[in-house]
CSV table of C-alpha atoms in Angstrom, one decimal:
chain,number,residue,atom,x,y,z
A,1,UNK,CA,0.0,0.0,0.0
A,2,UNK,CA,1.0,3.6,-0.5
A,3,UNK,CA,0.3,6.9,1.4
A,4,UNK,CA,0.4,10.2,-0.4
A,5,UNK,CA,1.6,13.2,1.7
A,6,UNK,CA,0.9,16.8,0.6
A,7,UNK,CA,3.5,18.9,2.5
A,8,UNK,CA,4.0,22.6,3.3
A,9,UNK,CA,6.2,24.4,0.9
A,10,UNK,CA,7.2,27.0,3.6
A,11,UNK,CA,10.6,25.5,3.8
A,12,UNK,CA,12.5,23.3,1.3
A,13,UNK,CA,13.8,20.7,3.8
A,14,UNK,CA,12.0,20.8,7.2
A,15,UNK,CA,8.8,19.0,6.1
A,16,UNK,CA,10.7,16.0,4.7
A,17,UNK,CA,13.1,16.0,7.7
A,18,UNK,CA,10.2,16.0,10.1
A,19,UNK,CA,8.6,13.1,8.2
A,20,UNK,CA,11.8,11.1,8.3
A,21,UNK,CA,12.2,11.8,12.0
A,22,UNK,CA,8.7,10.6,12.9
A,23,UNK,CA,9.1,7.5,10.7
A,24,UNK,CA,12.4,6.8,12.6
A,25,UNK,CA,11.2,7.1,16.1
A,26,UNK,CA,7.8,5.4,15.4
A,27,UNK,CA,9.4,2.5,13.5
A,28,UNK,CA,7.4,3.2,10.3
A,29,UNK,CA,8.7,0.9,7.7
A,30,UNK,CA,8.2,2.4,4.2
A,31,UNK,CA,10.2,3.7,1.3
A,32,UNK,CA,10.1,7.5,0.8
A,33,UNK,CA,9.8,8.8,-2.8
A,34,UNK,CA,10.0,12.6,-3.2
A,35,UNK,CA,8.0,13.4,-6.3
A,36,UNK,CA,8.5,17.1,-6.1
A,37,UNK,CA,8.6,19.8,-3.4
A,38,UNK,CA,5.4,19.4,-1.4
A,39,UNK,CA,4.6,15.9,-2.7
A,40,UNK,CA,5.9,12.7,-1.1
A,41,UNK,CA,4.8,9.1,-1.4
A,42,UNK,CA,5.4,6.4,1.2
A,43,UNK,CA,5.7,3.1,-0.6
A,44,UNK,CA,6.0,-0.6,0.1
A,45,UNK,CA,3.8,-0.4,3.3
A,46,UNK,CA,2.5,-3.7,4.6
A,47,UNK,CA,-1.3,-3.9,4.3
A,48,UNK,CA,-1.8,-4.7,8.0
A,49,UNK,CA,0.4,-1.7,9.1
A,50,UNK,CA,-1.1,1.0,6.8
A,51,UNK,CA,-3.9,2.2,9.1
A,52,UNK,CA,-1.6,2.4,12.1
A,53,UNK,CA,1.0,4.4,10.2
A,54,UNK,CA,-1.7,6.6,8.8
A,55,UNK,CA,-3.0,7.4,12.3
A,56,UNK,CA,0.4,8.0,13.8
A,57,UNK,CA,1.4,10.4,11.0
A,58,UNK,CA,-1.8,12.4,11.1
A,59,UNK,CA,-1.5,12.8,14.9
A,60,UNK,CA,2.1,14.0,14.8
A,61,UNK,CA,3.1,15.9,11.7
A,62,UNK,CA,3.1,19.7,11.6
A,63,UNK,CA,4.5,20.5,8.2
A,64,UNK,CA,2.4,17.9,6.3
A,65,UNK,CA,-1.0,19.3,5.3
A,66,UNK,CA,-2.8,16.1,4.1
A,67,UNK,CA,-2.2,12.4,4.0
A,68,UNK,CA,-4.2,10.1,1.8
A,69,UNK,CA,-4.2,6.4,0.9
A,70,UNK,CA,-3.5,5.9,-2.8
A,71,UNK,CA,-6.2,3.8,-4.5
A,72,UNK,CA,-4.6,3.8,-8.0
A,73,UNK,CA,-1.9,5.6,-10.0
A,74,UNK,CA,-3.2,6.7,-13.4
A,75,UNK,CA,-2.5,9.1,-16.1
A,76,UNK,CA,-4.2,11.9,-17.9
A,77,UNK,CA,-5.0,9.6,-20.9
A,78,UNK,CA,-6.3,6.7,-18.8
A,79,UNK,CA,-8.0,8.5,-15.9
A,80,UNK,CA,-11.6,8.0,-17.0
A,81,UNK,CA,-11.2,4.3,-17.5
A,82,UNK,CA,-9.3,3.9,-14.2
A,83,UNK,CA,-11.8,5.9,-12.1
A,84,UNK,CA,-14.7,3.9,-13.6
A,85,UNK,CA,-13.0,0.6,-12.8
A,86,UNK,CA,-12.7,1.3,-9.1
A,87,UNK,CA,-15.2,-0.3,-6.7
A,88,UNK,CA,-16.0,3.0,-4.9
A,89,UNK,CA,-18.4,1.3,-2.5
A,90,UNK,CA,-15.3,0.1,-0.6
A,91,UNK,CA,-14.0,3.7,-0.1
A,92,UNK,CA,-16.8,6.2,0.2
A,93,UNK,CA,-19.8,6.7,2.4
A,94,UNK,CA,-23.2,8.3,1.8
A,95,UNK,CA,-21.7,11.6,0.7
A,96,UNK,CA,-18.4,12.5,-1.0
A,97,UNK,CA,-16.5,15.3,-2.7
A,98,UNK,CA,-13.7,15.3,-5.2
A,99,UNK,CA,-10.8,17.7,-4.8
A,100,UNK,CA,-8.0,18.1,-7.3
A,101,UNK,CA,-4.5,19.5,-6.6
A,102,UNK,CA,-1.9,20.2,-9.2
A,103,UNK,CA,1.9,20.0,-9.1
A,104,UNK,CA,3.5,21.1,-12.4
A,105,UNK,CA,0.3,20.2,-14.3
A,106,UNK,CA,-1.9,22.3,-16.5
A,107,UNK,CA,-5.2,20.3,-16.1
A,108,UNK,CA,-8.4,22.2,-15.4
A,109,UNK,CA,-9.0,21.4,-11.7
A,110,UNK,CA,-12.8,22.4,-11.7
A,111,UNK,CA,-13.5,20.4,-14.9
A,112,UNK,CA,-11.6,17.3,-13.5
A,113,UNK,CA,-13.5,17.5,-10.2
A,114,UNK,CA,-16.8,17.5,-12.0
A,115,UNK,CA,-15.8,14.8,-14.4
A,116,UNK,CA,-14.5,12.4,-11.8
A,117,UNK,CA,-17.5,13.1,-9.5
A,118,UNK,CA,-19.8,12.2,-12.3
A,119,UNK,CA,-17.9,9.0,-13.0
A,120,UNK,CA,-18.1,8.0,-9.3
A,121,UNK,CA,-21.8,8.6,-9.2
A,122,UNK,CA,-22.3,6.5,-12.3
A,123,UNK,CA,-20.4,3.6,-10.8
A,124,UNK,CA,-21.6,3.7,-7.2
A,125,UNK,CA,-25.1,3.4,-5.8
A,126,UNK,CA,-26.4,5.0,-2.6
A,127,UNK,CA,-24.1,8.0,-2.5
A,128,UNK,CA,-24.3,11.6,-3.5
A,129,UNK,CA,-22.1,14.7,-3.7
A,130,UNK,CA,-21.8,17.0,-0.7
A,131,UNK,CA,-19.2,19.8,-1.3
A,132,UNK,CA,-19.6,21.4,2.1
A,133,UNK,CA,-19.4,18.5,4.6
A,134,UNK,CA,-18.7,15.3,2.7
A,135,UNK,CA,-18.4,12.0,4.6
A,136,UNK,CA,-15.6,11.0,2.3
A,137,UNK,CA,-13.0,13.0,0.4
A,138,UNK,CA,-11.5,11.8,-2.9
A,139,UNK,CA,-8.2,13.5,-3.5
A,140,UNK,CA,-6.9,13.6,-7.0
A,141,UNK,CA,-3.3,14.8,-7.3
A,142,UNK,CA,-1.8,15.6,-10.7
A,143,UNK,CA,1.9,15.7,-11.2
A,144,UNK,CA,2.8,16.5,-14.8
A,145,UNK,CA,1.0,13.7,-16.7
A,146,UNK,CA,0.7,11.3,-13.7
A,147,UNK,CA,-2.6,11.2,-11.7
A,148,UNK,CA,-2.8,9.8,-8.2
A,149,UNK,CA,-6.3,8.7,-7.2
A,150,UNK,CA,-6.5,8.7,-3.4
A,151,UNK,CA,-8.9,8.7,-0.4
A,152,UNK,CA,-8.7,10.6,2.8
A,153,UNK,CA,-9.3,8.2,5.7
A,154,UNK,CA,-8.1,10.4,8.6
A,155,UNK,CA,-8.1,14.2,8.7
A,156,UNK,CA,-5.2,16.1,10.0
A,157,UNK,CA,-6.2,18.7,12.7
A,158,UNK,CA,-5.2,21.8,10.7
A,159,UNK,CA,-7.4,24.0,13.0
A,160,UNK,CA,-5.0,23.4,15.9
A,161,UNK,CA,-2.1,25.3,14.4
A,162,UNK,CA,-4.4,28.2,13.7
A,163,UNK,CA,-6.1,28.2,17.1
A,164,UNK,CA,-2.9,27.8,19.1
A,165,UNK,CA,-1.0,30.7,17.6
A,166,UNK,CA,0.8,32.6,20.3
A,167,UNK,CA,-1.5,35.6,20.4
A,168,UNK,CA,-4.6,33.3,20.8
A,169,UNK,CA,-3.3,31.7,24.0
A,170,UNK,CA,-4.4,32.8,27.5
A,171,UNK,CA,-0.9,33.9,28.3
A,172,UNK,CA,0.9,35.8,25.5
A,173,UNK,CA,4.4,37.3,25.2
A,174,UNK,CA,5.9,38.7,22.0
A,175,UNK,CA,8.5,36.6,20.2
A,176,UNK,CA,7.0,33.2,20.6
A,177,UNK,CA,7.6,30.5,18.1
A,178,UNK,CA,4.9,29.4,15.7
A,179,UNK,CA,3.0,26.1,16.6
A,180,UNK,CA,4.0,24.4,13.3
A,181,UNK,CA,7.7,25.0,13.9
A,182,UNK,CA,7.4,24.0,17.6
A,183,UNK,CA,5.7,20.7,16.5
A,184,UNK,CA,8.4,20.1,13.9
A,185,UNK,CA,11.1,20.6,16.5
A,186,UNK,CA,9.5,18.2,18.9
A,187,UNK,CA,9.3,15.6,16.1
A,188,UNK,CA,12.9,16.2,15.1
A,189,UNK,CA,13.9,15.3,18.6
A,190,UNK,CA,12.4,11.8,17.9
A,191,UNK,CA,10.3,11.4,21.1
A,192,UNK,CA,7.4,9.1,21.5
A,193,UNK,CA,4.1,9.2,23.5
A,194,UNK,CA,4.8,8.8,27.2
A,195,UNK,CA,8.4,10.0,27.1
A,196,UNK,CA,9.6,13.0,29.0
A,197,UNK,CA,10.4,16.2,27.1
A,198,UNK,CA,12.2,19.2,28.7
A,199,UNK,CA,12.2,22.9,27.7
A,200,UNK,CA,14.6,24.8,30.0
A,201,UNK,CA,13.7,28.1,28.4
A,202,UNK,CA,10.0,27.5,28.2
A,203,UNK,CA,8.8,31.1,27.7
A,204,UNK,CA,5.0,30.8,27.1
A,205,UNK,CA,5.1,27.0,26.7
A,206,UNK,CA,4.6,26.8,22.9
A,207,UNK,CA,7.0,23.8,22.5
A,208,UNK,CA,5.6,22.0,25.5
A,209,UNK,CA,2.1,22.4,24.2
A,210,UNK,CA,3.0,20.6,21.0
A,211,UNK,CA,4.9,17.9,22.9
A,212,UNK,CA,2.0,17.4,25.3
A,213,UNK,CA,-0.6,17.2,22.4
A,214,UNK,CA,1.3,14.2,20.9
A,215,UNK,CA,1.2,12.5,24.3
A,216,UNK,CA,4.6,13.3,25.9
A,217,UNK,CA,5.1,14.1,29.5
A,218,UNK,CA,6.5,17.7,29.7
A,219,UNK,CA,8.7,19.7,32.0
A,220,UNK,CA,9.4,23.4,31.6
A,221,UNK,CA,11.6,25.8,33.4
A,222,UNK,CA,12.3,29.5,33.1
A,223,UNK,CA,14.4,32.0,35.0
A,224,UNK,CA,11.4,34.3,35.0
A,225,UNK,CA,8.5,33.3,37.3
A,226,UNK,CA,6.0,35.1,35.0
A,227,UNK,CA,6.9,32.7,32.2
A,228,UNK,CA,6.8,29.6,34.4
A,229,UNK,CA,3.3,30.5,35.6
A,230,UNK,CA,2.2,31.5,32.1
A,231,UNK,CA,3.4,28.2,30.7
A,232,UNK,CA,1.2,26.4,33.2
A,233,UNK,CA,-1.8,28.5,32.3
A,234,UNK,CA,-1.3,27.7,28.6
A,235,UNK,CA,-0.8,24.0,29.1
A,236,UNK,CA,-4.0,23.7,31.2
A,237,UNK,CA,-5.8,25.6,28.5
A,238,UNK,CA,-4.9,23.0,25.9
A,239,UNK,CA,-5.9,20.1,28.1
A,240,UNK,CA,-2.3,19.0,29.0
A,241,UNK,CA,-2.2,17.8,32.6
A,242,UNK,CA,1.0,15.6,32.7
A,243,UNK,CA,3.4,18.5,33.3
A,244,UNK,CA,5.7,20.3,35.7
A,245,UNK,CA,7.0,23.8,35.6
A,246,UNK,CA,9.8,25.4,37.6
A,247,UNK,CA,11.2,28.9,38.1
A,248,UNK,CA,15.0,28.5,38.0
A,249,UNK,CA,18.2,29.3,36.1
A,250,UNK,CA,19.1,26.5,33.7
A,251,UNK,CA,22.5,26.2,35.5
A,252,UNK,CA,20.6,25.0,38.6
A,253,UNK,CA,18.7,22.3,36.7
A,254,UNK,CA,18.8,18.9,38.4
A,255,UNK,CA,16.1,16.5,37.1
A,256,UNK,CA,14.9,13.6,39.2
A,257,UNK,CA,14.1,11.7,36.0
A,258,UNK,CA,16.4,11.8,33.0
A,259,UNK,CA,14.6,13.2,30.0
A,260,UNK,CA,14.2,11.6,26.6
A,261,UNK,CA,14.6,14.8,24.7
A,262,UNK,CA,15.3,18.5,25.1
A,263,UNK,CA,13.5,20.9,22.8
A,264,UNK,CA,14.0,24.6,23.2
A,265,UNK,CA,14.5,28.1,21.8
A,266,UNK,CA,17.1,29.7,24.1
A,267,UNK,CA,17.1,33.5,24.4
A,268,UNK,CA,19.4,35.4,22.2
A,269,UNK,CA,19.7,39.0,20.8
A,270,UNK,CA,21.3,42.2,21.8
A,271,UNK,CA,18.7,43.0,24.5
A,272,UNK,CA,18.3,39.4,25.7
A,273,UNK,CA,19.8,38.1,28.9
A,274,UNK,CA,19.2,35.2,31.3
A,275,UNK,CA,20.4,35.8,34.8
A,276,UNK,CA,23.9,37.1,34.8
A,277,UNK,CA,25.0,35.6,31.5
A,278,UNK,CA,24.3,36.8,27.9
A,279,UNK,CA,25.5,36.3,24.3
A,280,UNK,CA,27.2,33.1,23.3
A,281,UNK,CA,27.8,32.2,27.0
A,282,UNK,CA,24.1,31.3,27.3
A,283,UNK,CA,24.6,28.5,24.9
A,284,UNK,CA,27.8,27.3,26.4
A,285,UNK,CA,26.3,27.1,29.9
A,286,UNK,CA,23.1,25.5,28.5
A,287,UNK,CA,25.0,22.6,27.0
A,288,UNK,CA,26.9,22.0,30.2
A,289,UNK,CA,23.7,22.1,32.3
A,290,UNK,CA,21.5,19.8,30.3
A,291,UNK,CA,24.0,17.0,29.5
A,292,UNK,CA,23.7,15.1,32.8
A,293,UNK,CA,19.9,15.5,32.7
A,294,UNK,CA,19.5,13.6,29.4
A,295,UNK,CA,19.3,9.9,28.8
A,296,UNK,CA,22.1,8.4,26.8
A,297,UNK,CA,21.6,8.8,23.1
A,298,UNK,CA,18.8,11.3,23.7
A,299,UNK,CA,18.2,14.1,21.2
A,300,UNK,CA,18.3,17.8,21.7
A,301,UNK,CA,16.5,20.1,19.1
A,302,UNK,CA,17.2,23.8,19.5
A,303,UNK,CA,17.0,27.1,17.7
A,304,UNK,CA,19.9,29.5,17.6
A,305,UNK,CA,21.0,32.5,15.5
A,306,UNK,CA,23.3,31.9,12.6
A,307,UNK,CA,26.2,33.9,14.0
A,308,UNK,CA,26.6,31.4,17.0
A,309,UNK,CA,28.8,28.4,16.2
A,310,UNK,CA,27.4,25.6,18.2
A,311,UNK,CA,29.7,22.9,17.1
A,312,UNK,CA,32.7,23.5,19.4
A,313,UNK,CA,30.5,24.1,22.4
A,314,UNK,CA,28.6,20.8,21.7
A,315,UNK,CA,31.8,18.9,21.0
A,316,UNK,CA,33.3,20.1,24.3
A,317,UNK,CA,30.4,18.6,26.4
A,318,UNK,CA,29.8,15.4,24.5
A,319,UNK,CA,27.1,16.2,21.9
A,320,UNK,CA,27.2,15.7,18.1
A,321,UNK,CA,25.3,17.8,15.6
A,322,UNK,CA,23.2,15.5,13.4
A,323,UNK,CA,21.2,17.9,11.2
A,324,UNK,CA,20.9,21.7,10.8
A,325,UNK,CA,18.3,23.8,8.9
A,326,UNK,CA,18.3,27.5,8.3
A,327,UNK,CA,15.1,29.7,8.4
A,328,UNK,CA,15.5,33.2,7.1
A,329,UNK,CA,13.8,35.6,9.6
A,330,UNK,CA,14.9,38.9,8.1
A,331,UNK,CA,17.8,40.5,6.4
A,332,UNK,CA,20.2,40.3,9.3
A,333,UNK,CA,19.1,37.1,11.0
A,334,UNK,CA,18.7,33.4,10.0
A,335,UNK,CA,17.4,31.0,12.7
A,336,UNK,CA,19.2,27.7,12.7
A,337,UNK,CA,17.3,24.6,13.8
A,338,UNK,CA,19.9,22.1,15.1
A,339,UNK,CA,19.2,18.4,15.8
A,340,UNK,CA,21.9,17.3,18.3
A,341,UNK,CA,22.4,13.8,19.9
A,342,UNK,CA,24.0,13.0,23.2
A,343,UNK,CA,27.0,10.7,22.5
A,344,UNK,CA,27.2,7.4,24.3
A,345,UNK,CA,30.5,6.8,26.1
């Protein structure tokens, strides 16, 4: 079986990196075929694993907008015949809609939606079109001359990323990370449901919200009590109850339980300080403080400005940088997302 993933094109690498990380930590056995930017197919999936993989991916991914099970791969020339040959009663309920998306294709999306909808109606009894709230969604994806005929079995919760934007939370503070990027960073840290995630610069709790929503236990700390309290308010608002928050300097961090991952966005910038340290020293002290609080082979995913060289600091403590991705913020700043692993002695 095959799953078709329609991904965000906000960044050329992060959506695919996030997908690979989730497949890695969740032991999803499939081949990845990148068709073009924004379109990926997971191939060679065992039939009895497909539904579980589908559910896991829709629960976790941030930079993937849609996931569909491919019914058939067709072409512009053979589409009518292939659509008519499918036993649609196995795939759709009492109502359905057809939606077409193009990648480097010149087909008329509206005409194709009507044509395919009519063919389904001709070959399937007891169903009708409902464009507003269909029970089933038939997704047609056109890439050049290839047509993928697919069915949506589980919807991704796209509303969450809109409703959890920083300014919509009960406690807000400027400069918070977007929910999609926070979710992506949690996924890049390769954690699973039930594992413990730490953010030692928790701010308003955006990263911990995303970790909690996918089922992780979360711990947050911040040197400012206002942020520690605000994080707790926001976590409760999103129904996350398995959490702890602390008001302390990262250098004082002593976890009773070793964490499976650290995901964080340390403070940086000309006007930013934490306690009595600032600038690059924040990162140096951060690495030293968290090392002994992490399980062996645990991952750290963090953001940093492009002008800070993390490699020598990480090497000195016993970390290795596995992946890095740049996000252009404005003319003078690029945010670097680093995936770092604690080395095993």
